[in-house]
Short mmCIF file of C-alpha atoms in Angstrom, two decimals:
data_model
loop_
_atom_site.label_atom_id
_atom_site.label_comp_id
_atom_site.label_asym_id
_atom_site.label_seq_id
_atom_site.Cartn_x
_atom_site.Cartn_y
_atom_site.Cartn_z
CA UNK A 1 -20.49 -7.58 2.03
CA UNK A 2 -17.38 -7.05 0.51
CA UNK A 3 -14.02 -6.12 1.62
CA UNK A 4 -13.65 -2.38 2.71
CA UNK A 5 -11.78 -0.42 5.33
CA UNK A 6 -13.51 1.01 7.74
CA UNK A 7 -11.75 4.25 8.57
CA UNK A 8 -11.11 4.67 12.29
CA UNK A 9 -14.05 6.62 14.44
CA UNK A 10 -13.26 9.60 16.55
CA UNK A 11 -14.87 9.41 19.96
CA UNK A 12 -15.93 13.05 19.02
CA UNK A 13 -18.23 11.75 16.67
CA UNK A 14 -20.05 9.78 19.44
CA UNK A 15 -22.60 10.38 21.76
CA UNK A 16 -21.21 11.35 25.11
CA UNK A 17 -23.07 11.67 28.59
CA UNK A 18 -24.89 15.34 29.15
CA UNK A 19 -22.81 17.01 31.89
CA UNK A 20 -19.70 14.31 31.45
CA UNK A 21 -16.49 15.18 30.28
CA UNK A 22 -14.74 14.72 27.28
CA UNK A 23 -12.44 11.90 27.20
CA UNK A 24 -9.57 14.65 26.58
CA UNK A 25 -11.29 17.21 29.17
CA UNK A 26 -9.33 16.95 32.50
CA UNK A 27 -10.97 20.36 33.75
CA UNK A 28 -11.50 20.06 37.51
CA UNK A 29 -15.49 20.90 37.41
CA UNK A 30 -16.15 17.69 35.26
CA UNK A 31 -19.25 15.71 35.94
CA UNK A 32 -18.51 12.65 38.09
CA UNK A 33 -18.11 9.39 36.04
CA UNK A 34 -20.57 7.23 34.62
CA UNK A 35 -19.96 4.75 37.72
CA UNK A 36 -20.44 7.32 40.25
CA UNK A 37 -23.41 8.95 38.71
CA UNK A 38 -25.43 5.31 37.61
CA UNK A 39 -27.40 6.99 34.73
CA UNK A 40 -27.30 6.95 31.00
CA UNK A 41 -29.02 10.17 29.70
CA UNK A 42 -31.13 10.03 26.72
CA UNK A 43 -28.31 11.33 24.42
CA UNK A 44 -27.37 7.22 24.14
CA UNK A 45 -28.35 5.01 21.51
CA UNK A 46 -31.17 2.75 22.24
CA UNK A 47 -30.88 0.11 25.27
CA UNK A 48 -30.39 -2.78 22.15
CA UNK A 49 -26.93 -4.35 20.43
CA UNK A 50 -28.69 -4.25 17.09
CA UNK A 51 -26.75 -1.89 15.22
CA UNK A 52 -29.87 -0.74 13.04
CA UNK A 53 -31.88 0.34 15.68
CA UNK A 54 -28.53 2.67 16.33
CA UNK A 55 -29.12 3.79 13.47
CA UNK A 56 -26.22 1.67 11.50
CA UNK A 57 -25.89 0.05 8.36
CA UNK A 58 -24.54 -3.16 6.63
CA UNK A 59 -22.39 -0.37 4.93
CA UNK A 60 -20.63 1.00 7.94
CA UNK A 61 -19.47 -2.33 8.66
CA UNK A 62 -16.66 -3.10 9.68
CA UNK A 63 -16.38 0.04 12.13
CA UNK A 64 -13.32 0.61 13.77
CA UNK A 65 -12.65 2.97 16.35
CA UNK A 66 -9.56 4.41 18.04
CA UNK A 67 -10.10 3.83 21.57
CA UNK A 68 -6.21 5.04 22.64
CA UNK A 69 -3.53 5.82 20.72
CA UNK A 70 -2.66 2.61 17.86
CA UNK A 71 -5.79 0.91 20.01
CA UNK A 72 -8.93 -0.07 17.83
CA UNK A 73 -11.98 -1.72 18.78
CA UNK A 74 -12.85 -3.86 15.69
CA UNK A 75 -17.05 -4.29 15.45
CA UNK A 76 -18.72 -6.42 12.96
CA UNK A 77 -22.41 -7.35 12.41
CA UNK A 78 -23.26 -10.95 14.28
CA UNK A 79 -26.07 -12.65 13.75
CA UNK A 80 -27.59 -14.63 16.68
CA UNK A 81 -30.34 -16.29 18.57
CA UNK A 82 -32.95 -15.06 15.95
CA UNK A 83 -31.45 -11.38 15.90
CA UNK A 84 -28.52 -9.49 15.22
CA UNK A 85 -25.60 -8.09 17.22
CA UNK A 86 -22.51 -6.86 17.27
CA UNK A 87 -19.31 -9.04 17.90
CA UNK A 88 -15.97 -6.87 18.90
CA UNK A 89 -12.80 -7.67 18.84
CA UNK A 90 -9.20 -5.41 20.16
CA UNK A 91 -6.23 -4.17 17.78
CA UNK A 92 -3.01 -3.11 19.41
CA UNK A 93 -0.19 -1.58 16.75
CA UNK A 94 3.18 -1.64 18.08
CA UNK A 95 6.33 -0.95 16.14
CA UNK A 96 6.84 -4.72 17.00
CA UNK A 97 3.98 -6.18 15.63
CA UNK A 98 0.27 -6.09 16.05
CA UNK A 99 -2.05 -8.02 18.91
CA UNK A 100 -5.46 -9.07 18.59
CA UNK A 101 -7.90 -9.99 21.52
CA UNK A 102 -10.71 -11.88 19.71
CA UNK A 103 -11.26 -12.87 16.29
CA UNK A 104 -14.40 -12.83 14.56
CA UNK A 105 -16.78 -16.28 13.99
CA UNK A 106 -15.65 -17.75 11.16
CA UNK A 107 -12.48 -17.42 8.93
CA UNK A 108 -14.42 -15.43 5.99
CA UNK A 109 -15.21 -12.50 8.75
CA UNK A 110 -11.89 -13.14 10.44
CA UNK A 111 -10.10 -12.61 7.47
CA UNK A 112 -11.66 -9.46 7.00
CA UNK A 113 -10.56 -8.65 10.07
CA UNK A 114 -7.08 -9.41 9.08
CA UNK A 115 -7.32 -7.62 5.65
CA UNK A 116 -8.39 -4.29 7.44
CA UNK A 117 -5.22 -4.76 9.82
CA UNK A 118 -3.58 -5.21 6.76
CA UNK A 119 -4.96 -1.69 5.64
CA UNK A 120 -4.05 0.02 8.44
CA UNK A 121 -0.15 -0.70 9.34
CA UNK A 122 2.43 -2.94 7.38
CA UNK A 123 2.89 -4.92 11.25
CA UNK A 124 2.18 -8.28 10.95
CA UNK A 125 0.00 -9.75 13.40
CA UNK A 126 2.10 -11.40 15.98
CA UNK A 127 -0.50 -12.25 19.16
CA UNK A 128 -3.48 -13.00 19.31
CA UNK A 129 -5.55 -13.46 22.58
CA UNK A 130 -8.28 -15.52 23.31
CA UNK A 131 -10.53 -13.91 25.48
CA UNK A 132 -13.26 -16.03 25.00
CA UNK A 133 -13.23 -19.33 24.20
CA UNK A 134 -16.47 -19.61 22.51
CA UNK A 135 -16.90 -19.97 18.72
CA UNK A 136 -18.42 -16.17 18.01
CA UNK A 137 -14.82 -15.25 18.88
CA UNK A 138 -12.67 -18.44 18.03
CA UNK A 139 -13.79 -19.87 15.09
CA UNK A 140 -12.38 -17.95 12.11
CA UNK A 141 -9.08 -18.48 13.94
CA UNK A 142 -7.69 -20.45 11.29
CA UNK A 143 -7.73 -17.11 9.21
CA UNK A 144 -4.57 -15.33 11.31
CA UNK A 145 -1.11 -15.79 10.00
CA UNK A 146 0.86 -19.40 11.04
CA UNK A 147 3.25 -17.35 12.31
CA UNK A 148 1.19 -15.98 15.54
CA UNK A 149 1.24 -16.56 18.47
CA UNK A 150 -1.97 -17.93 20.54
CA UNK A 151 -2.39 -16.77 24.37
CA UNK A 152 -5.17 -18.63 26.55
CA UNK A 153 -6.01 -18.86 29.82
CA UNK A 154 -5.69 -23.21 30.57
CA UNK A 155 -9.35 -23.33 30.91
CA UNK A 156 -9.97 -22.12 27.66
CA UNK A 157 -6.92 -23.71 26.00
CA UNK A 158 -8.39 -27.08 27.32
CA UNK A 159 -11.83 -26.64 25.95
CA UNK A 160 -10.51 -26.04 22.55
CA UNK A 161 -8.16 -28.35 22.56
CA UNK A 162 -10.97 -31.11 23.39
CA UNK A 163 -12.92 -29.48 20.50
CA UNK A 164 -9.97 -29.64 18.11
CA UNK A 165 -10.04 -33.38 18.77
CA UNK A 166 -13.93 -34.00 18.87
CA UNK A 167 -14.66 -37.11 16.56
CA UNK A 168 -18.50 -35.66 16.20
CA UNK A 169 -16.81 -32.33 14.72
CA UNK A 170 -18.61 -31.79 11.36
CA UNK A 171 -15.82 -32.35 8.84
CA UNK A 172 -16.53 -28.90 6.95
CA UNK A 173 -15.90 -27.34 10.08
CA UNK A 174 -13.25 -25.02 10.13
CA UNK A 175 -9.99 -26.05 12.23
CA UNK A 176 -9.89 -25.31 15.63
CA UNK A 177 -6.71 -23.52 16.66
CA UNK A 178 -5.49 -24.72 20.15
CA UNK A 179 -3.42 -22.20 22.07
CA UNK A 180 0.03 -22.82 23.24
CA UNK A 181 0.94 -19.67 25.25
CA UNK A 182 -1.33 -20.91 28.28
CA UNK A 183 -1.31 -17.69 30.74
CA UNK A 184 -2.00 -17.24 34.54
CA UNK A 185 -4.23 -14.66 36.37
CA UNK A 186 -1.47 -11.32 35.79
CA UNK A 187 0.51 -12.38 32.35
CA UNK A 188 2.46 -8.98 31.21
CA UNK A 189 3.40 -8.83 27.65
CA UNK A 190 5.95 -6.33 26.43
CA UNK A 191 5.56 -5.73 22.92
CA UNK A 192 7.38 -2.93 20.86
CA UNK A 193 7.88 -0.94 24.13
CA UNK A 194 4.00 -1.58 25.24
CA UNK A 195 3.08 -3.03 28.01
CA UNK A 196 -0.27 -5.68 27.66
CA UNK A 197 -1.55 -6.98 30.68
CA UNK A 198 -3.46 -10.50 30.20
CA UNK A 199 -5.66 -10.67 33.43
CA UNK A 200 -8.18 -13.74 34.82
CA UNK A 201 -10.21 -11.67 37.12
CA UNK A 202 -11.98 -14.67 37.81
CA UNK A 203 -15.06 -17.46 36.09
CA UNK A 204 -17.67 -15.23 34.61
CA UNK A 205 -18.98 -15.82 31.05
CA UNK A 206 -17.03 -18.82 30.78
CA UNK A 207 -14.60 -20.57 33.35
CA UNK A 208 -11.33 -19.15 31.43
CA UNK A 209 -12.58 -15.82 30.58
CA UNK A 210 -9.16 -13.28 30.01
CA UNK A 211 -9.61 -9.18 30.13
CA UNK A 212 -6.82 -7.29 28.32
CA UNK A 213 -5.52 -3.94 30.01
CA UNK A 214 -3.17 -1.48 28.85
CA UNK A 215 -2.08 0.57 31.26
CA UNK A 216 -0.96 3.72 28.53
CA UNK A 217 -4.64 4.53 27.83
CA UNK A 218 -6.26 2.98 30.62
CA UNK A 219 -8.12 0.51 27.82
CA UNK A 220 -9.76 -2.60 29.17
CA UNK A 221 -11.00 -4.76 27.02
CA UNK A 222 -13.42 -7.00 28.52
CA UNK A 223 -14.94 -9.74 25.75
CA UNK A 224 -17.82 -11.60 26.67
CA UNK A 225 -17.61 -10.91 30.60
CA UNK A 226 -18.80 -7.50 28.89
CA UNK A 227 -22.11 -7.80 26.94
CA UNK A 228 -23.26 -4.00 26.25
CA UNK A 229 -27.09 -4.22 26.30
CA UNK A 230 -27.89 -8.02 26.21
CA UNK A 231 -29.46 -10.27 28.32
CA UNK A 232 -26.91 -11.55 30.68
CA UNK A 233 -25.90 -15.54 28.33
CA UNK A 234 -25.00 -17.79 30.90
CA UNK A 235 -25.36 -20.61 28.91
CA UNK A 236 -21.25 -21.59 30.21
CA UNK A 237 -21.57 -19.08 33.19
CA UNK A 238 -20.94 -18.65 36.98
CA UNK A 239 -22.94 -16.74 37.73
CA UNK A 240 -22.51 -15.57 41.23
CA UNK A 241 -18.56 -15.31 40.55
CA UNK A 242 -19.41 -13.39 37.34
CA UNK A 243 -20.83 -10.60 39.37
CA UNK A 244 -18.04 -10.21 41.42
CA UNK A 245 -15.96 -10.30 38.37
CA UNK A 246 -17.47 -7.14 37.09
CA UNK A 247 -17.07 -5.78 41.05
CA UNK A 248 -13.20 -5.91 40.21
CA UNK A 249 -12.91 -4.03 36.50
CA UNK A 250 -15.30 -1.68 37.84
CA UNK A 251 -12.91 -1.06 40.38
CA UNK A 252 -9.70 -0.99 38.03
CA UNK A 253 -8.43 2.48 37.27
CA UNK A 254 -9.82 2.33 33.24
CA UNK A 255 -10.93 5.30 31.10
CA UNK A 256 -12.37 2.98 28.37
CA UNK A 257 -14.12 -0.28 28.40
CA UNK A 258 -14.52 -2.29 25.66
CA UNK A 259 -17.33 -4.65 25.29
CA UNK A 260 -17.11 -7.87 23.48
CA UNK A 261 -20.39 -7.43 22.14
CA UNK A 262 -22.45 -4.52 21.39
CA UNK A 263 -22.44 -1.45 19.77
CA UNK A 264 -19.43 1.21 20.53
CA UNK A 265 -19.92 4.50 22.01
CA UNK A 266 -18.36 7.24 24.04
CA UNK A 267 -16.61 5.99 26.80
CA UNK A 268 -18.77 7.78 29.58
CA UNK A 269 -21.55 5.21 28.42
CA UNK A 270 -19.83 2.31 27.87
CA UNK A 271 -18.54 3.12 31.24
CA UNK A 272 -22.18 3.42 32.98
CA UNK A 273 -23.49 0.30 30.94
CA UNK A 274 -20.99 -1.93 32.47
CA UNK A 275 -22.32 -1.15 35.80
CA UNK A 276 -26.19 -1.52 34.10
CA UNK A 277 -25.00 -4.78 32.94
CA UNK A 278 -23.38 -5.56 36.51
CA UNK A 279 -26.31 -4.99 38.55
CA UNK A 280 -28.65 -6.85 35.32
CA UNK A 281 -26.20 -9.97 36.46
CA UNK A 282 -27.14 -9.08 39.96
CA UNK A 283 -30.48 -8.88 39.60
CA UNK A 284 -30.55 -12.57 37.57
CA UNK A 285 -28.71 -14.08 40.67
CA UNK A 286 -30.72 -12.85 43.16
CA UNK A 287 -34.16 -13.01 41.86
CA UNK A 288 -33.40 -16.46 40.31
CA UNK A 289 -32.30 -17.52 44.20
CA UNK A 290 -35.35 -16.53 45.32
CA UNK A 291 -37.65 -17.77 43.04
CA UNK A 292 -35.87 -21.33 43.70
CA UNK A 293 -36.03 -20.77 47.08
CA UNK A 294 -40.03 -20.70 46.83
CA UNK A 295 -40.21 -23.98 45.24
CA UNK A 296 -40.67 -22.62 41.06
CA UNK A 297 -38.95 -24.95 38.68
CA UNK A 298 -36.73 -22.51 36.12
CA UNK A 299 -39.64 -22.51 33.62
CA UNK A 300 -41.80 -21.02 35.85
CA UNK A 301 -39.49 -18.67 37.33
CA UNK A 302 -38.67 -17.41 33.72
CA UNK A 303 -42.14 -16.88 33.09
CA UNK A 304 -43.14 -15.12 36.72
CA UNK A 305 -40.23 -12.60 36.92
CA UNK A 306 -39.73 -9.42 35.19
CA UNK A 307 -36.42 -7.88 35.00
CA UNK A 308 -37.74 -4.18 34.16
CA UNK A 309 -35.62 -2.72 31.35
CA UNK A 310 -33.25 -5.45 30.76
CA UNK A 311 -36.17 -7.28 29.46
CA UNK A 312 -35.79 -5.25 26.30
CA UNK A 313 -32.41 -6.22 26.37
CA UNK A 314 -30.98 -8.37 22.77
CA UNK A 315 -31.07 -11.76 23.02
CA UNK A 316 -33.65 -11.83 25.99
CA UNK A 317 -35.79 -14.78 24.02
CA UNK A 318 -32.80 -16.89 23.69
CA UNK A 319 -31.00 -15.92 26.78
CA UNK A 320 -33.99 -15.74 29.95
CA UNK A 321 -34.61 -18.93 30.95
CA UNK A 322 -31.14 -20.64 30.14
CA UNK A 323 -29.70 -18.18 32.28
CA UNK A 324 -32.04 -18.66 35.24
CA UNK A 325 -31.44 -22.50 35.03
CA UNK A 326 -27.59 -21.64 35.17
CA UNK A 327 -28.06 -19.99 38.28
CA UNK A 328 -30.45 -23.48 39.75
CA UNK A 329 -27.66 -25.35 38.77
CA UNK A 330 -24.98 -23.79 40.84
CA UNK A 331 -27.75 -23.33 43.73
CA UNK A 332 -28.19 -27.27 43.51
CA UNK A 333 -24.21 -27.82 43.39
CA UNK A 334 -24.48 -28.76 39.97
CA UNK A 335 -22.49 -25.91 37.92
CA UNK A 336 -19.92 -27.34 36.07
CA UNK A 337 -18.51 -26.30 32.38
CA UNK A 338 -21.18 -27.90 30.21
CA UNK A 339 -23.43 -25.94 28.33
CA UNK A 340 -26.94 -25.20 29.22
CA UNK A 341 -29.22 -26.32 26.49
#
């Protein structure tokens, strides 16, 4: 695909929850919020992140959409695990300078990433978040100016740095940038009279996963803690923390969240998805618990449970059984950073 800007979405021109409100509608007989009400009418796309089952193509890509005023969320097309996805990262324009939570995988889409910035204000980019420390959303770092600065929560700076210095590290790998702003669980930026809050609500995805709130807009931006319609990956998880993770932004006072993967729509469903995906964690725990409870190695639990609809979740092939030997592993006071194969 070649370079092209992707003109900023209105959320009018997205799907929004029969009976919900408008994001701009502050009439006192709305409907009760996604959260409150638990349901996703039919009027959302299909329970998948594939973007051409939403009826997308590779020429809408990259779509970015104005989620609060000088706020984008950034989605490109990610291919993974045998299928294809979404990856999305967060642009914040100040008069200051811009910040970005999340690049892209690799410098050639990161760049692109950069380029439409570049298209869209004459800020340079000045911060750049890592919200995730895994490579779908680190490894075209290389691609942002030298000049910016890298914020990471110490988990997450450590595991890059160690990857940085990895003497089994292809050599035609890209270079790993290691973050030097390390940040703590509440880190408030101020930048060009904005006010970014950099929060660790705790191990979920990955043990230094970071959120990004902005209190003018009520954005949260939630990365990979966040996965809009795929199988909880737990590959890196805690599990049980993870759920209680999403118990705390669910509580926060937010009008949009954000995913870091999966296809963008109105905020009254990306608001009643994060609870879907929530209780999908849940459900993984718990019936993962039980099954090793009644003796069933992970292999056969992965083959004797059913998790109802999140079974036609994306990535539920590559995801199932990794996750439910994540969750053996922290019953048998094994869990620790490494990766589950």
């Amino acid at each position: 695909m070649g370079r092209r800007l992707s003109l900023p979405v209105s959320w009018l021109a997205l799907p929004l929850l029969v009976g919900c409100a408008a994001p701009d509608d502050t009439s006192s007989d709305a409907a009760p919020n996604a959260a409150e009400s638990g349901a996703v009418d039919a009027t959302a796309g299909p329970a998948t992140s594939d973007p051409y089952a939403h009826g997308f193509t590779d020429a809408d890509y990259p779509r970015v959409i104005e989620v609060a005023e000088d706020v984008y969320a950034y989605e490109q097309i990610h291919p993974t695990g045998g299928e294809i996805i979404t990856t999305v990262s967060l642009i914040v324009i100040t008069p200051e300078g811009v910040l970005v939570a999340d690049g892209q995988e690799n410098p050639e889409e990161t760049q692109r990433l950069v380029d439409t910035i570049a298209d869209m204000t004459e800020q340079p980019i000045t911060h750049v978040v890592v919200a995730s420390d895994h490579g779908d959303h680190t490894g075209g770092n290389s691609a942002f100016p030298g000049g910016a600065r890298f914020f990471a929560h110490p988990t997450s700076a450590a595991i890059l740095e160690a990857s940085a210095v990895n003497p089994n590290r292809p050599e035609d790998a890209p270079p790993v940038v290691v973050p030097t702003e390390i940040v703590g669980d509440d880190t408030v930026l101020e930048l060009g009279g904005r006010e970014i809050r950099l929060l660790h609500l705790g191990r979920a995805h990955t043990g230094g996963d970071l959120v990004v709130y902005l209190p003018e807009g009520k954005v949260l931006f939630m990365s990979e803690t966040y996965l809009k319609h795929i199988f909880p990956a737990m590959r890196s998880a805690y599990p049980s923390e993870w759920v209680a993770m999403l118990d705390r932004a669910i509580e926060m006072d937010v009008d949009v969240y954000v995913p870091g993967h999966g296809v963008m729509e109105s905020p009254a469903i990306l608001e009643a998805e994060l609870v879907s995906f929530r209780d999908a964690v849940r459900a993984v725990v718990e019936e993962a618990t039980r099954l090793h409870g009644e003796g069933l190695s992970a292999e056969e639990a992965a083959e004797a449970v059913s998790f109802g609809a999140v079974e036609e979740w994306s990535l539920r092939d590559s995801q199932k059984l990794r996750a439910i030997r994540r969750v053996y592993l922290e019953l048998n006071g094994q869990l620790s950073g490494f990766l589950v194969p």
